[in-house]
Coordinates of N, CA and C in Angstrom, one line a residue:
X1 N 2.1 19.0 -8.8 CA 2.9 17.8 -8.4 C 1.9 16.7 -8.0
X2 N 2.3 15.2 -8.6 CA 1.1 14.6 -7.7 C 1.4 14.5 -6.6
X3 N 0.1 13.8 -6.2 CA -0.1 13.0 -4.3 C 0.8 12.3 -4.7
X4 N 1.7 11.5 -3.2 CA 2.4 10.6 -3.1 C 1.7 9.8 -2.2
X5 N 1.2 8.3 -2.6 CA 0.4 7.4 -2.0 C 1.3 6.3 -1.7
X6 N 1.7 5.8 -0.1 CA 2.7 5.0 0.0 C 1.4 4.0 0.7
X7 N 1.8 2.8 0.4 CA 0.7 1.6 0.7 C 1.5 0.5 0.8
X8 N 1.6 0.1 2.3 CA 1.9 -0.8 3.3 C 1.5 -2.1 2.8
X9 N 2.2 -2.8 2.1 CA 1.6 -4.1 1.4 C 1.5 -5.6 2.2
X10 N 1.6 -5.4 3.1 CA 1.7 -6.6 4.3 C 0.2 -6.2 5.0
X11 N 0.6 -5.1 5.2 CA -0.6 -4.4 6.4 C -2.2 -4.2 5.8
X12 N -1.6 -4.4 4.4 CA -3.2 -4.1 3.9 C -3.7 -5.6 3.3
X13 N -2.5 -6.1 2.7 CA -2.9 -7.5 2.5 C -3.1 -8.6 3.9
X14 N -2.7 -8.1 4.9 CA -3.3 -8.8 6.0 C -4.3 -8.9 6.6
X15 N -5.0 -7.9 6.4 CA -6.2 -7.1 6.7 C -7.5 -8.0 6.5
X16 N -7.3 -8.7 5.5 CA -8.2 -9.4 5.1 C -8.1 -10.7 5.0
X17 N -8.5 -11.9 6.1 CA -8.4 -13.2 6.0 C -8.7 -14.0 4.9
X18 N -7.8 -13.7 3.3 CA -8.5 -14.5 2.3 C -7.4 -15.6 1.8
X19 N -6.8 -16.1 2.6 CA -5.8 -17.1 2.6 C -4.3 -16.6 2.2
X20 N -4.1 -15.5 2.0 CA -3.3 -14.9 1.4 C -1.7 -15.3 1.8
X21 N -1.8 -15.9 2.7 CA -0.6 -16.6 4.3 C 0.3 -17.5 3.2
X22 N -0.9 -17.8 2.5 CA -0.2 -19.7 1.6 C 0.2 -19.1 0.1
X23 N 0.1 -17.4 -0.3 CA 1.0 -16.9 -1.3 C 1.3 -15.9 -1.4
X24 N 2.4 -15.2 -0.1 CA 2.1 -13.7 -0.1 C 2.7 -12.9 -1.2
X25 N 3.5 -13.4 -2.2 CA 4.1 -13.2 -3.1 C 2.7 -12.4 -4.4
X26 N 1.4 -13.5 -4.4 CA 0.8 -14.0 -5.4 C 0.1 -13.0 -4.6
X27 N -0.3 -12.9 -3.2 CA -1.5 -11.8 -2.5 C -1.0 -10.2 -2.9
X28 N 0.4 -9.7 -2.7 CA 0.9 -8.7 -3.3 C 0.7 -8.6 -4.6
X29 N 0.9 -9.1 -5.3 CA 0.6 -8.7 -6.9 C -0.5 -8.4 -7.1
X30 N -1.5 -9.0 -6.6 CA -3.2 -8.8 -7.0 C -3.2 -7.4 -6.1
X31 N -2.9 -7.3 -5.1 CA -3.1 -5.4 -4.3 C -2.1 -4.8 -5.7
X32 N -1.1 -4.8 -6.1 CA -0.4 -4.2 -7.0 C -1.4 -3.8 -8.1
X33 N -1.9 -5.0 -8.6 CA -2.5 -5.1 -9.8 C -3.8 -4.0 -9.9
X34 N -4.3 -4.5 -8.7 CA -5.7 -3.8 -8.5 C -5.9 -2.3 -8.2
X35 N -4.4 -1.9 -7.6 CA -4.1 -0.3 -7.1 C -3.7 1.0 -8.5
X36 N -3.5 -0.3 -9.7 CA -2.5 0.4 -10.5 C -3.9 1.2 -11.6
X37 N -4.8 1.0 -11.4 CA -6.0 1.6 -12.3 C -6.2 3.0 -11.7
X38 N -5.7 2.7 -10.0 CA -5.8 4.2 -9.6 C -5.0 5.3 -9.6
X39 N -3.6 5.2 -10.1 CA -2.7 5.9 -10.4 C -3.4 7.5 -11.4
X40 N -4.2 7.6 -11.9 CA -4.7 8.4 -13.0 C -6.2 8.8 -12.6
X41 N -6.7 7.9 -12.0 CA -8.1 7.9 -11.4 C -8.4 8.1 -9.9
X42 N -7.2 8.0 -9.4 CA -7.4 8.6 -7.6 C -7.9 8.3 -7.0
X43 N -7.7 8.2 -5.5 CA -8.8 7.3 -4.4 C -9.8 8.1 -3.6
X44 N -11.1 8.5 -4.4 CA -12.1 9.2 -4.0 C -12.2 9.6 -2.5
X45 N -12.4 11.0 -2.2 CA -12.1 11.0 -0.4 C -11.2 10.3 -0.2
X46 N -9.6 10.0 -0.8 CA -8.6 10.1 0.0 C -7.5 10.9 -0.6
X47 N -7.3 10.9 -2.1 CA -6.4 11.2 -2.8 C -6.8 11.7 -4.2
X48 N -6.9 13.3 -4.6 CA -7.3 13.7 -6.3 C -5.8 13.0 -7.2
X49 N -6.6 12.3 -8.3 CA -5.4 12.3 -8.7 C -4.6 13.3 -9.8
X50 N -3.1 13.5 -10.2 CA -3.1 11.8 -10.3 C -2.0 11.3 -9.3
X51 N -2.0 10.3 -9.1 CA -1.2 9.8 -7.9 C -0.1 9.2 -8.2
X52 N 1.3 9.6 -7.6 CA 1.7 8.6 -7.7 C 1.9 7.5 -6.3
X53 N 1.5 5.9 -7.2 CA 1.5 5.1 -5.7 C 2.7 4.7 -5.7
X54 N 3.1 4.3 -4.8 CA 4.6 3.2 -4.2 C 3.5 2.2 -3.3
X55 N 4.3 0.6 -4.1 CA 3.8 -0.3 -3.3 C 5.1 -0.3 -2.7
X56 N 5.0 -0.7 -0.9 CA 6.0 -1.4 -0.3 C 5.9 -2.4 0.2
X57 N 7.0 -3.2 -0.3 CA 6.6 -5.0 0.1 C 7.4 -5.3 1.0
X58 N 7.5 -6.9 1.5 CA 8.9 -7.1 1.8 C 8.6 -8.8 1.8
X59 N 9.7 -9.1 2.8 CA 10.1 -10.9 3.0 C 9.5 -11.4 1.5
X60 N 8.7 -12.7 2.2 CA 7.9 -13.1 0.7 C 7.3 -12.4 -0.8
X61 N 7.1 -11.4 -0.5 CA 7.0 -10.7 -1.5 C 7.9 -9.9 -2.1
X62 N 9.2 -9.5 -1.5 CA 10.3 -8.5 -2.4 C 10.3 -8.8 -3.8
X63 N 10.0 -10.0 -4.2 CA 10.3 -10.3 -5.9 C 9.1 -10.2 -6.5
X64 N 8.3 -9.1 -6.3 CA 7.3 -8.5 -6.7 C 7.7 -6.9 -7.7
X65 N 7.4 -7.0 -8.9 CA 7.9 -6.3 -9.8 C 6.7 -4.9 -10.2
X66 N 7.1 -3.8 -10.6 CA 6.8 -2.8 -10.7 C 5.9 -2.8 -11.7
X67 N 4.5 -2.2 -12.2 CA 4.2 -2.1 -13.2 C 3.5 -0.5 -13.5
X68 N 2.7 -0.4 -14.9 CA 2.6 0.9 -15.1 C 1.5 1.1 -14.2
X69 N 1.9 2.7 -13.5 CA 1.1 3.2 -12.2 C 1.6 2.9 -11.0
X70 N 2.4 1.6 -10.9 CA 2.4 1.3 -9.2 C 4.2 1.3 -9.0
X71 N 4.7 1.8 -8.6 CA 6.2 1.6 -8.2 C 6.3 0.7 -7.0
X72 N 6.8 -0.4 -6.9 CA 6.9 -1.2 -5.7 C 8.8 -1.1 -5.5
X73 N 8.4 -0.9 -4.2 CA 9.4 -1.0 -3.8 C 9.9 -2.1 -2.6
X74 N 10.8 -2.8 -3.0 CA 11.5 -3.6 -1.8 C 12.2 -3.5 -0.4
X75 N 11.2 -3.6 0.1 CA 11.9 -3.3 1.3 C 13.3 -4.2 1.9
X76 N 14.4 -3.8 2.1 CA 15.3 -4.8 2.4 C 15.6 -5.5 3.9
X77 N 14.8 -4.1 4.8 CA 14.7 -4.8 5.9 C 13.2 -4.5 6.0
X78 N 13.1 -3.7 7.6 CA 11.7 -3.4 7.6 C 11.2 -2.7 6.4
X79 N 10.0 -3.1 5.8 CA 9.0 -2.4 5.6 C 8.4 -1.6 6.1
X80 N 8.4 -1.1 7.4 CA 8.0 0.3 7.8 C 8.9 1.2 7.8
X81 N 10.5 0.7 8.5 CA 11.6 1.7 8.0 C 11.9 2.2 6.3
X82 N 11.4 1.2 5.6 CA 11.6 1.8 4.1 C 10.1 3.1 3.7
X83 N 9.1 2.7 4.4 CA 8.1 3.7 4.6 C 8.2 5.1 4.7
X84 N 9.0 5.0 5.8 CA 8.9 6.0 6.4 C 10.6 7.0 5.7
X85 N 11.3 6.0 5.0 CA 12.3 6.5 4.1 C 12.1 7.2 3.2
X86 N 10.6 6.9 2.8 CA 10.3 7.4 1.3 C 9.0 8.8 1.5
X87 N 8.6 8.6 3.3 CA 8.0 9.6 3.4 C 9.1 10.9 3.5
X88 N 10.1 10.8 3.8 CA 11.3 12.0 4.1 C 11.7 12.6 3.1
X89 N 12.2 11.4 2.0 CA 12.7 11.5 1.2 C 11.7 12.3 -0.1
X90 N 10.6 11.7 -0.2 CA 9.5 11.8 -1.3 C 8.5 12.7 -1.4
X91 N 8.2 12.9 0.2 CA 6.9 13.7 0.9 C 7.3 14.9 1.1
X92 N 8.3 15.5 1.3 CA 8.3 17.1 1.1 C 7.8 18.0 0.6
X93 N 6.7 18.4 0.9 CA 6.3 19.5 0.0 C 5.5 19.2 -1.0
X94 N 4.8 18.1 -0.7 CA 3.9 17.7 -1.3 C 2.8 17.0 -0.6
X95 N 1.4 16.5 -1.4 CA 0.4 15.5 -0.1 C 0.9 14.3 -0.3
X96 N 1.5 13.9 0.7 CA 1.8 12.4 1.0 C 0.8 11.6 2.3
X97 N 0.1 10.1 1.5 CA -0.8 9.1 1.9 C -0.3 8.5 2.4
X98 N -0.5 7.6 3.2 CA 0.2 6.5 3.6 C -0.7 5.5 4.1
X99 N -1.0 4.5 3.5 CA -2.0 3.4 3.5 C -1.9 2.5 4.5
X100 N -1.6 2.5 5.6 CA -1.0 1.4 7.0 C -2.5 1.7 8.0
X101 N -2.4 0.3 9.1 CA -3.4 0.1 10.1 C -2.3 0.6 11.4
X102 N -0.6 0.3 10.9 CA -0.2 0.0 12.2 C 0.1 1.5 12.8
X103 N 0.0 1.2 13.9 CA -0.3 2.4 14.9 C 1.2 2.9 15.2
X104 N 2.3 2.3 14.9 CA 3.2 2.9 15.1 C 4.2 3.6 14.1
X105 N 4.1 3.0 12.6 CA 4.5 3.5 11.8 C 3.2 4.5 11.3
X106 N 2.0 4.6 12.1 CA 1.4 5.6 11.5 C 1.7 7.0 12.3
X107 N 2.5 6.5 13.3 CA 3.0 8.0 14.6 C 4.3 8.7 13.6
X108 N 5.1 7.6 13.1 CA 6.4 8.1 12.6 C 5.9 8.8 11.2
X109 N 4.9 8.5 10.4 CA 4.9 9.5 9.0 C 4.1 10.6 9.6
X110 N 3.1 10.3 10.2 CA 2.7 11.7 10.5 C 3.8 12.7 11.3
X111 N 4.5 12.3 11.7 CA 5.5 13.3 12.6 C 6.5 14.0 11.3
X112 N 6.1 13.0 10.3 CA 6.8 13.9 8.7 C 6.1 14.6 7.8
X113 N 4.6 15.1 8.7 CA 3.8 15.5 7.7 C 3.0 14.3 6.5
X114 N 2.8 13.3 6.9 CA 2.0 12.7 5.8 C 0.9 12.7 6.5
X115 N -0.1 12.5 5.7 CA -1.5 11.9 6.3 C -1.4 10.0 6.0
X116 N -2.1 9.9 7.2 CA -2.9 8.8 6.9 C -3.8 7.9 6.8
X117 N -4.2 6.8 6.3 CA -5.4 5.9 6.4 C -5.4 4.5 6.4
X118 N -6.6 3.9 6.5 CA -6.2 2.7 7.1 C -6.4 1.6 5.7
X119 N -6.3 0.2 5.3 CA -6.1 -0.3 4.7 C -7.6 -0.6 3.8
X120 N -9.0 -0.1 4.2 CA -10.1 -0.3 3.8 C -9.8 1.2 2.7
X121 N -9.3 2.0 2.6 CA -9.2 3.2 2.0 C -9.3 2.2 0.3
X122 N -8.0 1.4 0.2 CA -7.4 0.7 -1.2 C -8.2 -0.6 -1.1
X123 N -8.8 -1.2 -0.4 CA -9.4 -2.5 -0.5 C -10.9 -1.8 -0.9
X124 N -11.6 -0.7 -0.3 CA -12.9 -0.2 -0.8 C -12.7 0.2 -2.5
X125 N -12.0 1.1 -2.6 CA -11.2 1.4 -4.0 C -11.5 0.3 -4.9
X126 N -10.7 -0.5 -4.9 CA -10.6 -1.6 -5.6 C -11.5 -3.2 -5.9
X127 N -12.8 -2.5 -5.1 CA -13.8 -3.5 -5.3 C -13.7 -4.6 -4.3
X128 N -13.3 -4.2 -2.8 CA -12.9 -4.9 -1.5 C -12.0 -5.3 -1.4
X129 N -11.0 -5.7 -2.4 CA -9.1 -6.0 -2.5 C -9.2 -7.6 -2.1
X130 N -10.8 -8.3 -2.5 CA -10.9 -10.1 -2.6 C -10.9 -10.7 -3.7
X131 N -9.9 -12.0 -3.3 CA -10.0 -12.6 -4.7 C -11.3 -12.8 -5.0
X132 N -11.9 -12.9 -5.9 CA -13.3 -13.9 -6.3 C -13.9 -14.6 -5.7
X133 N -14.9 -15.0 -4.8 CA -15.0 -16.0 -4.5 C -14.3 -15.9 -2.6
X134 N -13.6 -15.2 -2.4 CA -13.3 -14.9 -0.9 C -14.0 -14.4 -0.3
X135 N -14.2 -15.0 1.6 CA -14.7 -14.5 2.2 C -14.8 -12.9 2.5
X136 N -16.0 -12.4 2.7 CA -16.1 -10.7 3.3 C -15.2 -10.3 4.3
X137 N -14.8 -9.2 4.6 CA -14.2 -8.9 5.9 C -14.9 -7.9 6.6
X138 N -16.3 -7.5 6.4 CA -17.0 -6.9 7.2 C -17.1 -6.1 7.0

């Protein structure tokens, strides 16, 4: 069965001051975009693949669409409550990821058995998760 990689799409796209404030819509799609190569190819020291990932978005980004490798999902309220929906629901009995910094939805998946990591895990992966031309985050 694969890993189940759930990735906090606010929390990882926040992570990094690269203006992303002025299109969170357009800042999600590029983490989408950039995560979906690893669906097959896995996140070295975090996840063998093949993986399946769930993006979870929300507010400004809900109208962010699914593509091959990445399942996004809409969160309709919180974003951590739909998280931690899909760790209950999805994560049974299987390795379930969970890509978040925040300290509190990282208490609630692990209390479901997921592991997790912090947002440099898919921003390292992905060649720092910067547009072109964006500042480093250290």
């Amino acid at each position: 069965m694969d890993s189940l990689v759930i990735v906090d799409a606010a929390n990882v796209v926040g992570s990094v001051p690269d203006g992303w404030w002025r299109d969170r819509r357009g800042a999600a799609e590029r983490l989408r975009d950039g995560l979906a190569a690893h669906a097959a190819a896995g996140l070295p020291g975090y996840a063998e693949p093949p993986l399946e990932l769930v993006l979870v978005v929300e507010g400004a980004a809900r109208e962010v669409a699914s593509v091959d490798g990445v399942r996004v999902e809409s969160a309709p309220g919180s974003g951590d409550d739909r998280m931690v929906e899909l760790v209950a629901a999805e994560g049974a009995g299987r390795d379930c990821l969970v890509v978040t910094a925040d300290r509190g939805l990282r208490a609630r998946v692990e209390a479901l058995g997921a592991r997790v990591t912090g947002p440099r895990a898919v921003r390292d992966a992905r060649g720092g998760g910067r547009r072109p031309g964006a500042a480093a985050d250290g």
